């Protein structure tokens, strides 16, 4: 069944139960998508979430960090001047230096960390001599800790583990050095920032690690799929070449026999003509030998063993064998009807004859694999210019199962190669009722060279 009827059916079925709970059900989905975005690493010069699929997701880091900057800037200036007694000029300068660089952390978090850590250190040193520092957190005030954790989150989502460990250790060392000369009566927050910063780096670094691992797995799967498709295509082309060897070898053998027997069949032949026929026979025998050597290379170890060798020596099938193919498929439990036009047998050249048989064979194999029990109709017609092969199956009656890959070819890949060999066209696709159609047009007068095709079969 195609996607559109299924969509309409689901819409009618679920129309009565779409209530407010559906809105709540969308929340976990949004959170899941957000988690995927968090795990997707950004490039070196890209802002966070740069690879997110939606615009609002790409803009979210700027919005979040902007909210923190707008909130922390006035709070930092106010706390430094009112609670700690720092002068207004110093408070404003330190507030800007501690908060505004957070915007840089979206693209250059390491540079932003250097600026912010330097500003926080200068602020801690100035607070040593502040008038109201006693009784307040030092060396890292609360707004400094909040901004620093935001910075740690940006670092964890962008930088490698070695850099994160270095940042965490430097943070602890700076706090420890400042702790050697603390002001009287302060609450030391060095350990608090050190622990919270480490937790933030671990969490965000783990998210980044998961994203990197998933990206590497996806890349490897893509490469493996491309290699598998290329190997399938090459195997099918080698198989077609092995089968065509019998067709070409037959013609070459006929040429050899005719050239060798010409002096005995035609009386009064002059010596130059006899030599010409002898040269033709020698060239044909040499070509046969070259083809046999090429076939040995193509077969490799795949035809090893008595059964494989016997299978390669068997005559290649054609349209005349379709009735036997259909009967064997029916005995296997698949309802198939064959419509074979009068004069179709023997009307096509050997390459087209073989291609028509193989296309029907692969189409029926696909029906057995993917639509067991579906009624199938096979039609082969021939006119003055082409052979039309049509295989149409209805929707599957039984559960769709994946059978073991024991077929003779590679499905649609093999069909395309067969059609390309003869210079024809192939049309495949699903039907509105859930069935599938395979239609191949094979010209009787094949072109000298097959249609060019890439290695991926396109």
CSV table of C-alpha atoms in Angstrom, one decimal:
chain,number,residue,atom,x,y,z
A,1,UNK,CA,0.0,0.0,0.0
A,2,UNK,CA,1.3,3.4,-0.9
A,3,UNK,CA,2.0,6.1,1.8
A,4,UNK,CA,-0.9,8.4,0.8
A,5,UNK,CA,-3.8,5.8,1.5
A,6,UNK,CA,-2.1,4.8,4.7
A,7,UNK,CA,-1.9,8.4,5.8
A,8,UNK,CA,-5.6,8.9,5.1
A,9,UNK,CA,-6.5,5.7,7.0
A,10,UNK,CA,-4.5,6.8,10.0
A,11,UNK,CA,-6.1,10.2,10.0
A,12,UNK,CA,-9.6,8.8,10.0
A,13,UNK,CA,-8.8,6.3,12.7
A,14,UNK,CA,-7.2,8.8,15.1
A,15,UNK,CA,-9.5,11.8,14.4
A,16,UNK,CA,-11.7,11.0,17.5
A,17,UNK,CA,-8.9,10.7,20.0
A,18,UNK,CA,-6.9,13.8,19.3
A,19,UNK,CA,-7.3,15.7,22.6
A,20,UNK,CA,-5.2,17.8,24.8
A,21,UNK,CA,-3.1,14.7,25.6
A,22,UNK,CA,-1.7,14.9,22.1
A,23,UNK,CA,-0.1,18.2,22.9
A,24,UNK,CA,1.5,16.7,26.0
A,25,UNK,CA,2.7,13.8,23.9
A,26,UNK,CA,4.5,16.2,21.6
A,27,UNK,CA,6.7,17.4,24.5
A,28,UNK,CA,8.8,14.2,24.7
A,29,UNK,CA,9.2,14.3,21.0
A,30,UNK,CA,10.5,17.8,21.1
A,31,UNK,CA,12.8,16.9,24.0
A,32,UNK,CA,14.1,13.9,22.0
A,33,UNK,CA,14.8,16.2,19.0
A,34,UNK,CA,16.6,18.6,21.3
A,35,UNK,CA,18.7,15.8,22.7
A,36,UNK,CA,19.7,14.8,19.1
A,37,UNK,CA,20.7,18.4,18.4
A,38,UNK,CA,22.8,18.6,21.6
A,39,UNK,CA,24.6,15.4,20.6
A,40,UNK,CA,25.3,16.7,17.1
A,41,UNK,CA,28.8,18.2,17.1
A,42,UNK,CA,29.4,21.5,15.3
A,43,UNK,CA,32.3,22.3,13.1
A,44,UNK,CA,35.4,24.2,14.2
A,45,UNK,CA,34.2,27.7,13.0
A,46,UNK,CA,30.5,27.0,13.4
A,47,UNK,CA,28.3,28.2,16.2
A,48,UNK,CA,26.7,25.7,18.5
A,49,UNK,CA,23.7,23.8,17.0
A,50,UNK,CA,24.8,25.0,13.5
A,51,UNK,CA,23.9,21.6,12.0
A,52,UNK,CA,20.4,21.6,13.6
A,53,UNK,CA,17.6,21.1,10.9
A,54,UNK,CA,15.3,23.9,12.1
A,55,UNK,CA,16.0,27.6,12.3
A,56,UNK,CA,14.7,28.0,15.9
A,57,UNK,CA,17.0,25.2,17.0
A,58,UNK,CA,20.0,27.0,15.4
A,59,UNK,CA,19.0,30.3,17.1
A,60,UNK,CA,18.4,28.8,20.5
A,61,UNK,CA,22.0,29.0,21.7
A,62,UNK,CA,22.2,32.7,20.9
A,63,UNK,CA,18.9,33.3,22.7
A,64,UNK,CA,19.9,31.3,25.8
A,65,UNK,CA,23.4,32.9,26.1
A,66,UNK,CA,21.9,36.3,25.3
A,67,UNK,CA,19.5,36.0,28.2
A,68,UNK,CA,22.4,35.0,30.5
A,69,UNK,CA,24.4,38.0,29.4
A,70,UNK,CA,21.6,40.5,29.7
A,71,UNK,CA,20.7,39.1,33.2
A,72,UNK,CA,24.2,38.7,34.6
A,73,UNK,CA,25.7,42.0,33.4
A,74,UNK,CA,23.6,44.4,35.6
A,75,UNK,CA,23.5,41.9,38.4
A,76,UNK,CA,27.3,41.6,38.4
A,77,UNK,CA,27.8,45.4,38.4
A,78,UNK,CA,25.2,45.9,41.2
A,79,UNK,CA,26.6,43.1,43.4
A,80,UNK,CA,30.2,44.2,43.0
A,81,UNK,CA,29.4,47.8,43.7
A,82,UNK,CA,26.8,47.5,46.4
A,83,UNK,CA,27.6,44.2,48.2
A,84,UNK,CA,31.4,44.1,47.9
A,85,UNK,CA,32.1,47.9,47.8
A,86,UNK,CA,34.0,48.0,44.5
A,87,UNK,CA,34.1,51.3,42.8
A,88,UNK,CA,31.6,52.0,40.0
A,89,UNK,CA,34.1,52.2,37.2
A,90,UNK,CA,35.8,48.9,38.2
A,91,UNK,CA,32.5,47.2,38.8
A,92,UNK,CA,31.2,48.2,35.3
A,93,UNK,CA,34.5,47.1,33.6
A,94,UNK,CA,34.6,43.8,35.4
A,95,UNK,CA,30.9,43.1,34.8
A,96,UNK,CA,31.4,43.6,31.0
A,97,UNK,CA,34.6,41.5,31.0
A,98,UNK,CA,33.0,38.7,32.9
A,99,UNK,CA,29.7,38.4,31.0
A,100,UNK,CA,29.9,39.8,27.4
A,101,UNK,CA,32.6,37.3,26.3
A,102,UNK,CA,30.0,34.5,26.9
A,103,UNK,CA,28.7,35.5,23.4
A,104,UNK,CA,32.1,34.6,21.9
A,105,UNK,CA,31.8,31.1,23.5
A,106,UNK,CA,29.2,30.1,20.9
A,107,UNK,CA,31.9,30.0,18.2
A,108,UNK,CA,35.2,30.3,20.1
A,109,UNK,CA,34.6,28.9,23.6
A,110,UNK,CA,38.4,28.5,24.4
A,111,UNK,CA,39.1,32.1,23.6
A,112,UNK,CA,36.1,33.2,25.6
A,113,UNK,CA,37.3,31.1,28.6
A,114,UNK,CA,40.7,32.8,28.6
A,115,UNK,CA,39.1,36.2,28.7
A,116,UNK,CA,36.5,35.3,31.3
A,117,UNK,CA,39.0,33.5,33.6
A,118,UNK,CA,41.4,36.5,33.4
A,119,UNK,CA,38.5,38.9,34.3
A,120,UNK,CA,37.4,36.6,37.1
A,121,UNK,CA,40.9,36.4,38.5
A,122,UNK,CA,41.3,40.2,38.4
A,123,UNK,CA,38.0,40.6,40.1
A,124,UNK,CA,39.0,38.2,42.9
A,125,UNK,CA,42.3,40.1,43.4
A,126,UNK,CA,40.5,43.4,43.6
A,127,UNK,CA,37.9,42.0,46.1
A,128,UNK,CA,40.8,41.2,48.5
A,129,UNK,CA,41.0,44.9,49.3
A,130,UNK,CA,37.3,45.7,49.0
A,131,UNK,CA,35.5,47.3,51.9
A,132,UNK,CA,32.5,44.9,52.2
A,133,UNK,CA,34.0,41.6,51.2
A,134,UNK,CA,33.8,40.1,54.6
A,135,UNK,CA,30.9,37.7,55.0
A,136,UNK,CA,30.5,37.2,51.2
A,137,UNK,CA,31.6,34.4,48.9
A,138,UNK,CA,35.1,34.7,47.5
A,139,UNK,CA,37.1,34.3,45.2
A,140,UNK,CA,34.1,33.5,43.0
A,141,UNK,CA,30.9,35.4,43.7
A,142,UNK,CA,27.6,33.7,42.8
A,143,UNK,CA,27.1,35.5,39.5
A,144,UNK,CA,30.7,34.6,38.5
A,145,UNK,CA,29.9,30.9,39.1
A,146,UNK,CA,26.8,31.1,37.0
A,147,UNK,CA,28.5,32.7,34.1
A,148,UNK,CA,31.5,30.3,34.4
A,149,UNK,CA,29.1,27.2,34.3
A,150,UNK,CA,27.5,28.6,31.1
A,151,UNK,CA,31.0,28.9,29.7
A,152,UNK,CA,31.8,25.3,30.8
A,153,UNK,CA,28.7,24.0,28.9
A,154,UNK,CA,29.9,25.7,25.7
A,155,UNK,CA,33.3,24.3,26.1
A,156,UNK,CA,32.1,20.8,26.8
A,157,UNK,CA,30.0,20.8,23.7
A,158,UNK,CA,32.8,21.9,21.4
A,159,UNK,CA,36.3,21.0,22.7
A,160,UNK,CA,38.0,17.6,23.0
A,161,UNK,CA,38.5,15.8,26.3
A,162,UNK,CA,42.1,16.8,26.6
A,163,UNK,CA,41.2,20.4,26.4
A,164,UNK,CA,38.4,20.0,28.9
A,165,UNK,CA,40.7,18.3,31.4
A,166,UNK,CA,43.2,21.2,31.0
A,167,UNK,CA,40.5,23.8,31.5
A,168,UNK,CA,39.2,22.1,34.6
A,169,UNK,CA,42.7,21.8,36.2
A,170,UNK,CA,43.7,25.4,35.4
A,171,UNK,CA,40.5,26.5,37.1
A,172,UNK,CA,41.3,24.6,40.2
A,173,UNK,CA,45.0,25.8,40.2
A,174,UNK,CA,43.9,29.5,39.9
A,175,UNK,CA,41.4,29.1,42.7
A,176,UNK,CA,44.0,27.3,44.9
A,177,UNK,CA,46.6,30.0,44.3
A,178,UNK,CA,44.1,32.7,45.2
A,179,UNK,CA,43.2,30.8,48.3
A,180,UNK,CA,46.7,31.3,49.8
A,181,UNK,CA,45.8,34.9,50.8
A,182,UNK,CA,42.1,35.1,51.4
A,183,UNK,CA,40.4,38.2,52.9
A,184,UNK,CA,39.2,37.8,56.5
A,185,UNK,CA,35.7,36.4,57.1
A,186,UNK,CA,34.9,35.3,53.5
A,187,UNK,CA,33.2,32.1,52.4
A,188,UNK,CA,35.7,30.2,50.1
A,189,UNK,CA,33.9,29.1,46.9
A,190,UNK,CA,36.9,27.6,45.1
A,191,UNK,CA,35.9,24.0,45.8
A,192,UNK,CA,32.3,24.8,44.7
A,193,UNK,CA,33.3,26.1,41.3
A,194,UNK,CA,35.8,23.3,40.9
A,195,UNK,CA,33.2,20.6,41.5
A,196,UNK,CA,30.3,22.2,39.6
A,197,UNK,CA,32.6,23.0,36.7
A,198,UNK,CA,33.8,19.5,36.5
A,199,UNK,CA,30.3,18.1,36.6
A,200,UNK,CA,29.2,20.5,33.8
A,201,UNK,CA,32.2,19.5,31.7
A,202,UNK,CA,31.6,15.8,32.2
A,203,UNK,CA,27.9,16.1,31.2
A,204,UNK,CA,28.4,18.2,28.1
A,205,UNK,CA,31.5,16.3,27.1
A,206,UNK,CA,29.6,13.0,27.3
A,207,UNK,CA,26.9,14.5,25.1
A,208,UNK,CA,29.5,15.5,22.6
A,209,UNK,CA,31.1,12.1,22.8
A,210,UNK,CA,27.8,10.4,22.0
A,211,UNK,CA,27.3,12.7,19.1
A,212,UNK,CA,30.8,12.1,17.7
A,213,UNK,CA,30.3,8.3,18.0
A,214,UNK,CA,26.9,8.5,16.3
A,215,UNK,CA,28.4,10.6,13.5
A,216,UNK,CA,31.3,8.1,13.0
A,217,UNK,CA,28.8,5.2,12.9
A,218,UNK,CA,26.7,7.0,10.4
A,219,UNK,CA,29.7,7.7,8.2
A,220,UNK,CA,30.8,4.1,8.4
A,221,UNK,CA,27.3,2.8,7.5
A,222,UNK,CA,27.2,5.2,4.6
A,223,UNK,CA,30.6,3.9,3.3
A,224,UNK,CA,29.6,0.3,3.9
A,225,UNK,CA,26.3,0.8,2.1
A,226,UNK,CA,28.1,2.4,-0.9
A,227,UNK,CA,30.7,-0.4,-1.0
A,228,UNK,CA,28.0,-3.0,-0.8
A,229,UNK,CA,26.0,-1.5,-3.6
A,230,UNK,CA,29.1,-1.2,-5.8
A,231,UNK,CA,30.1,-4.9,-5.0
A,232,UNK,CA,26.6,-6.0,-5.9
A,233,UNK,CA,26.7,-4.2,-9.2
A,234,UNK,CA,30.1,-5.6,-10.1
A,235,UNK,CA,29.0,-9.1,-9.2
A,236,UNK,CA,25.9,-8.8,-11.4
A,237,UNK,CA,28.0,-7.4,-14.3
A,238,UNK,CA,30.4,-10.3,-14.0
A,239,UNK,CA,27.5,-12.8,-13.9
A,240,UNK,CA,26.0,-11.3,-17.0
A,241,UNK,CA,29.4,-11.5,-18.7
A,242,UNK,CA,29.7,-15.2,-17.9
A,243,UNK,CA,26.3,-15.8,-19.3
A,244,UNK,CA,26.9,-13.9,-22.5
A,245,UNK,CA,30.0,-15.9,-23.0
A,246,UNK,CA,27.9,-18.8,-24.1
A,247,UNK,CA,26.0,-16.7,-26.6
A,248,UNK,CA,29.1,-15.1,-28.2
A,249,UNK,CA,31.0,-18.4,-28.1
A,250,UNK,CA,28.3,-20.1,-30.1
A,251,UNK,CA,28.5,-17.5,-32.8
A,252,UNK,CA,32.3,-17.7,-32.9
A,253,UNK,CA,32.2,-21.5,-33.0
A,254,UNK,CA,29.9,-21.2,-36.0
A,255,UNK,CA,32.3,-18.9,-37.7
A,256,UNK,CA,35.2,-21.2,-37.1
A,257,UNK,CA,33.3,-24.3,-38.5
A,258,UNK,CA,32.1,-22.4,-41.5
A,259,UNK,CA,35.6,-21.0,-42.3
A,260,UNK,CA,37.2,-24.4,-41.8
A,261,UNK,CA,34.7,-26.2,-44.0
A,262,UNK,CA,34.4,-23.7,-46.7
A,263,UNK,CA,37.2,-25.2,-48.9
A,264,UNK,CA,35.4,-28.5,-48.8
A,265,UNK,CA,31.9,-27.1,-49.4
A,266,UNK,CA,32.8,-24.7,-52.2
A,267,UNK,CA,34.6,-26.2,-55.3
A,268,UNK,CA,37.1,-24.4,-57.4
A,269,UNK,CA,38.3,-22.1,-54.6
A,270,UNK,CA,41.6,-20.4,-55.4
A,271,UNK,CA,44.6,-20.6,-53.0
A,272,UNK,CA,44.4,-17.0,-51.8
A,273,UNK,CA,40.7,-17.5,-50.9
A,274,UNK,CA,41.6,-20.7,-49.0
A,275,UNK,CA,44.3,-18.9,-47.1
A,276,UNK,CA,41.8,-16.1,-46.3
A,277,UNK,CA,39.3,-18.6,-44.9
A,278,UNK,CA,42.1,-20.3,-42.9
A,279,UNK,CA,43.1,-16.9,-41.4
A,280,UNK,CA,39.4,-16.3,-40.5
A,281,UNK,CA,39.2,-19.7,-38.7
A,282,UNK,CA,42.5,-19.1,-36.9
A,283,UNK,CA,41.3,-15.7,-35.7
A,284,UNK,CA,38.0,-17.1,-34.5
A,285,UNK,CA,39.8,-19.9,-32.6
A,286,UNK,CA,42.1,-17.4,-31.0
A,287,UNK,CA,39.2,-15.2,-30.0
A,288,UNK,CA,37.5,-18.2,-28.4
A,289,UNK,CA,40.6,-19.0,-26.4
A,290,UNK,CA,40.8,-15.4,-25.2
A,291,UNK,CA,37.2,-15.5,-24.2
A,292,UNK,CA,37.7,-18.7,-22.2
A,293,UNK,CA,40.6,-17.1,-20.4
A,294,UNK,CA,38.5,-14.1,-19.6
A,295,UNK,CA,35.7,-16.3,-18.4
A,296,UNK,CA,38.1,-18.1,-16.1
A,297,UNK,CA,39.0,-14.8,-14.5
A,298,UNK,CA,35.4,-13.8,-14.1
A,299,UNK,CA,34.4,-17.1,-12.6
A,300,UNK,CA,37.2,-17.0,-10.1
A,301,UNK,CA,36.4,-19.4,-7.2
A,302,UNK,CA,32.6,-18.8,-7.5
A,303,UNK,CA,32.1,-21.7,-9.9
A,304,UNK,CA,34.3,-24.1,-8.1
A,305,UNK,CA,33.1,-27.5,-7.4
A,306,UNK,CA,31.1,-30.0,-9.6
A,307,UNK,CA,27.8,-28.3,-9.2
A,308,UNK,CA,29.0,-24.8,-10.0
A,309,UNK,CA,30.9,-26.1,-13.1
A,310,UNK,CA,27.9,-28.0,-14.3
A,311,UNK,CA,25.7,-25.0,-13.9
A,312,UNK,CA,28.0,-22.8,-15.9
A,313,UNK,CA,28.1,-25.4,-18.8
A,314,UNK,CA,24.3,-25.6,-18.9
A,315,UNK,CA,22.6,-24.0,-21.9
A,316,UNK,CA,21.5,-20.4,-21.2
A,317,UNK,CA,17.7,-20.1,-20.8
A,318,UNK,CA,15.4,-17.9,-22.9
A,319,UNK,CA,11.8,-17.0,-23.5
A,320,UNK,CA,11.1,-20.6,-24.3
A,321,UNK,CA,11.9,-21.6,-20.7
A,322,UNK,CA,9.5,-19.1,-19.1
A,323,UNK,CA,6.6,-21.7,-18.9
A,324,UNK,CA,8.9,-24.0,-16.9
A,325,UNK,CA,9.9,-21.1,-14.6
A,326,UNK,CA,6.3,-20.1,-14.0
A,327,UNK,CA,5.3,-23.7,-13.3
A,328,UNK,CA,8.1,-24.1,-10.7
A,329,UNK,CA,7.0,-20.9,-9.0
A,330,UNK,CA,3.4,-22.1,-8.9
A,331,UNK,CA,4.6,-25.4,-7.3
A,332,UNK,CA,6.4,-23.3,-4.7
A,333,UNK,CA,2.9,-21.8,-3.6
A,334,UNK,CA,3.0,-18.6,-5.5
A,335,UNK,CA,-0.1,-18.0,-7.8
A,336,UNK,CA,1.4,-16.9,-11.2
A,337,UNK,CA,-0.3,-16.5,-14.6
A,338,UNK,CA,1.8,-16.4,-17.8
A,339,UNK,CA,0.7,-14.7,-21.0
A,340,UNK,CA,3.1,-15.5,-23.8
A,341,UNK,CA,2.4,-13.9,-27.2
A,342,UNK,CA,2.4,-16.1,-30.3
A,343,UNK,CA,5.8,-16.0,-32.0
A,344,UNK,CA,7.6,-14.7,-28.9
A,345,UNK,CA,9.7,-17.9,-28.7
A,346,UNK,CA,12.7,-17.6,-31.1
A,347,UNK,CA,11.9,-14.1,-32.2
A,348,UNK,CA,14.6,-12.3,-30.1
A,349,UNK,CA,18.3,-12.5,-30.5
A,350,UNK,CA,20.2,-14.5,-27.9
A,351,UNK,CA,21.2,-11.6,-25.6
A,352,UNK,CA,17.6,-10.2,-25.6
A,353,UNK,CA,16.2,-13.7,-25.1
A,354,UNK,CA,18.4,-14.3,-22.1
A,355,UNK,CA,17.7,-10.9,-20.6
A,356,UNK,CA,14.0,-11.3,-20.9
A,357,UNK,CA,14.2,-14.6,-19.0
A,358,UNK,CA,16.4,-13.2,-16.3
A,359,UNK,CA,14.2,-10.2,-15.8
A,360,UNK,CA,11.1,-12.4,-15.2
A,361,UNK,CA,13.2,-14.7,-13.0
A,362,UNK,CA,14.4,-11.8,-10.8
A,363,UNK,CA,10.9,-10.2,-10.7
A,364,UNK,CA,9.3,-13.5,-9.5
A,365,UNK,CA,12.0,-14.0,-6.9
A,366,UNK,CA,11.2,-10.5,-5.6
A,367,UNK,CA,7.5,-11.3,-5.4
A,368,UNK,CA,8.3,-14.5,-3.4
A,369,UNK,CA,10.5,-12.5,-1.0
A,370,UNK,CA,8.5,-9.4,-0.5
A,371,UNK,CA,4.9,-10.3,-1.4
A,372,UNK,CA,4.3,-14.0,-0.7
A,373,UNK,CA,0.9,-15.2,-1.8
A,374,UNK,CA,0.2,-12.2,-4.0
A,375,UNK,CA,-1.4,-13.0,-7.4
A,376,UNK,CA,1.2,-12.3,-10.1
A,377,UNK,CA,0.8,-11.9,-13.9
A,378,UNK,CA,3.6,-12.3,-16.3
A,379,UNK,CA,3.2,-11.0,-19.9
A,380,UNK,CA,5.7,-11.2,-22.8
A,381,UNK,CA,4.8,-9.7,-26.2
A,382,UNK,CA,7.0,-9.2,-29.3
A,383,UNK,CA,6.5,-6.8,-32.1
A,384,UNK,CA,8.7,-5.7,-35.0
A,385,UNK,CA,11.0,-3.6,-32.8
A,386,UNK,CA,11.0,-4.8,-29.3
A,387,UNK,CA,10.2,-7.3,-26.6
A,388,UNK,CA,7.9,-6.1,-23.8
A,389,UNK,CA,8.2,-7.9,-20.5
A,390,UNK,CA,5.6,-7.1,-17.9
A,391,UNK,CA,5.4,-8.6,-14.4
A,392,UNK,CA,2.7,-7.2,-12.1
A,393,UNK,CA,1.8,-8.5,-8.6
A,394,UNK,CA,-0.9,-7.6,-6.2
A,395,UNK,CA,-0.6,-6.9,-2.5
A,396,UNK,CA,0.8,-9.6,-0.3
A,397,UNK,CA,-1.7,-12.0,1.3
A,398,UNK,CA,0.7,-13.4,3.8
A,399,UNK,CA,3.1,-11.8,6.2
A,400,UNK,CA,6.1,-10.3,4.4
A,401,UNK,CA,9.2,-12.3,5.2
A,402,UNK,CA,12.8,-11.8,4.3
A,403,UNK,CA,14.1,-15.1,2.7
A,404,UNK,CA,17.6,-16.1,2.6
A,405,UNK,CA,19.5,-14.5,-0.3
A,406,UNK,CA,19.6,-17.6,-2.5
A,407,UNK,CA,18.4,-16.0,-5.7
A,408,UNK,CA,20.2,-16.1,-9.0
A,409,UNK,CA,20.8,-12.3,-9.2
A,410,UNK,CA,20.5,-9.0,-7.3
A,411,UNK,CA,16.9,-7.9,-7.9
A,412,UNK,CA,16.4,-4.5,-9.5
A,413,UNK,CA,20.2,-4.0,-9.9
A,414,UNK,CA,20.4,-7.1,-12.1
A,415,UNK,CA,17.3,-6.0,-14.1
A,416,UNK,CA,18.8,-2.6,-14.8
A,417,UNK,CA,22.0,-4.2,-16.0
A,418,UNK,CA,20.1,-6.6,-18.3
A,419,UNK,CA,18.1,-3.7,-19.8
A,420,UNK,CA,21.2,-1.5,-20.2
A,421,UNK,CA,23.0,-4.4,-22.0
A,422,UNK,CA,20.3,-4.5,-24.7
A,423,UNK,CA,19.8,-0.7,-24.8
A,424,UNK,CA,16.3,-0.9,-23.5
A,425,UNK,CA,14.3,0.8,-20.7
A,426,UNK,CA,13.1,-0.4,-17.3
A,427,UNK,CA,10.1,1.0,-15.4
A,428,UNK,CA,9.5,-0.2,-11.8
A,429,UNK,CA,7.4,1.0,-9.0
A,430,UNK,CA,4.5,0.4,-6.5
A,431,UNK,CA,0.9,0.3,-7.6
A,432,UNK,CA,-2.0,2.2,-5.8
A,433,UNK,CA,-3.4,-1.1,-4.4
A,434,UNK,CA,-0.2,-2.1,-2.8
A,435,UNK,CA,1.2,-4.2,-5.6
A,436,UNK,CA,4.3,-3.7,-7.7
A,437,UNK,CA,5.0,-3.4,-11.4
A,438,UNK,CA,8.1,-4.3,-13.5
A,439,UNK,CA,8.0,-3.3,-17.1
A,440,UNK,CA,11.0,-3.8,-19.4
A,441,UNK,CA,11.3,-2.9,-23.1
A,442,UNK,CA,14.1,-4.7,-24.9
A,443,UNK,CA,14.8,-3.7,-28.5
A,444,UNK,CA,15.3,-6.5,-31.0
A,445,UNK,CA,18.1,-4.6,-32.7
A,446,UNK,CA,20.3,-3.8,-29.8
A,447,UNK,CA,22.8,-0.9,-30.2
A,448,UNK,CA,26.5,-1.6,-30.7
A,449,UNK,CA,27.4,-0.2,-27.3
A,450,UNK,CA,25.2,-0.4,-24.2
A,451,UNK,CA,23.9,2.8,-22.6
A,452,UNK,CA,26.6,4.4,-20.3
A,453,UNK,CA,26.0,3.9,-16.7
A,454,UNK,CA,27.9,4.8,-13.5
A,455,UNK,CA,29.3,2.2,-11.2
A,456,UNK,CA,26.5,2.8,-8.8
A,457,UNK,CA,24.0,1.7,-11.4
A,458,UNK,CA,22.5,5.1,-12.1
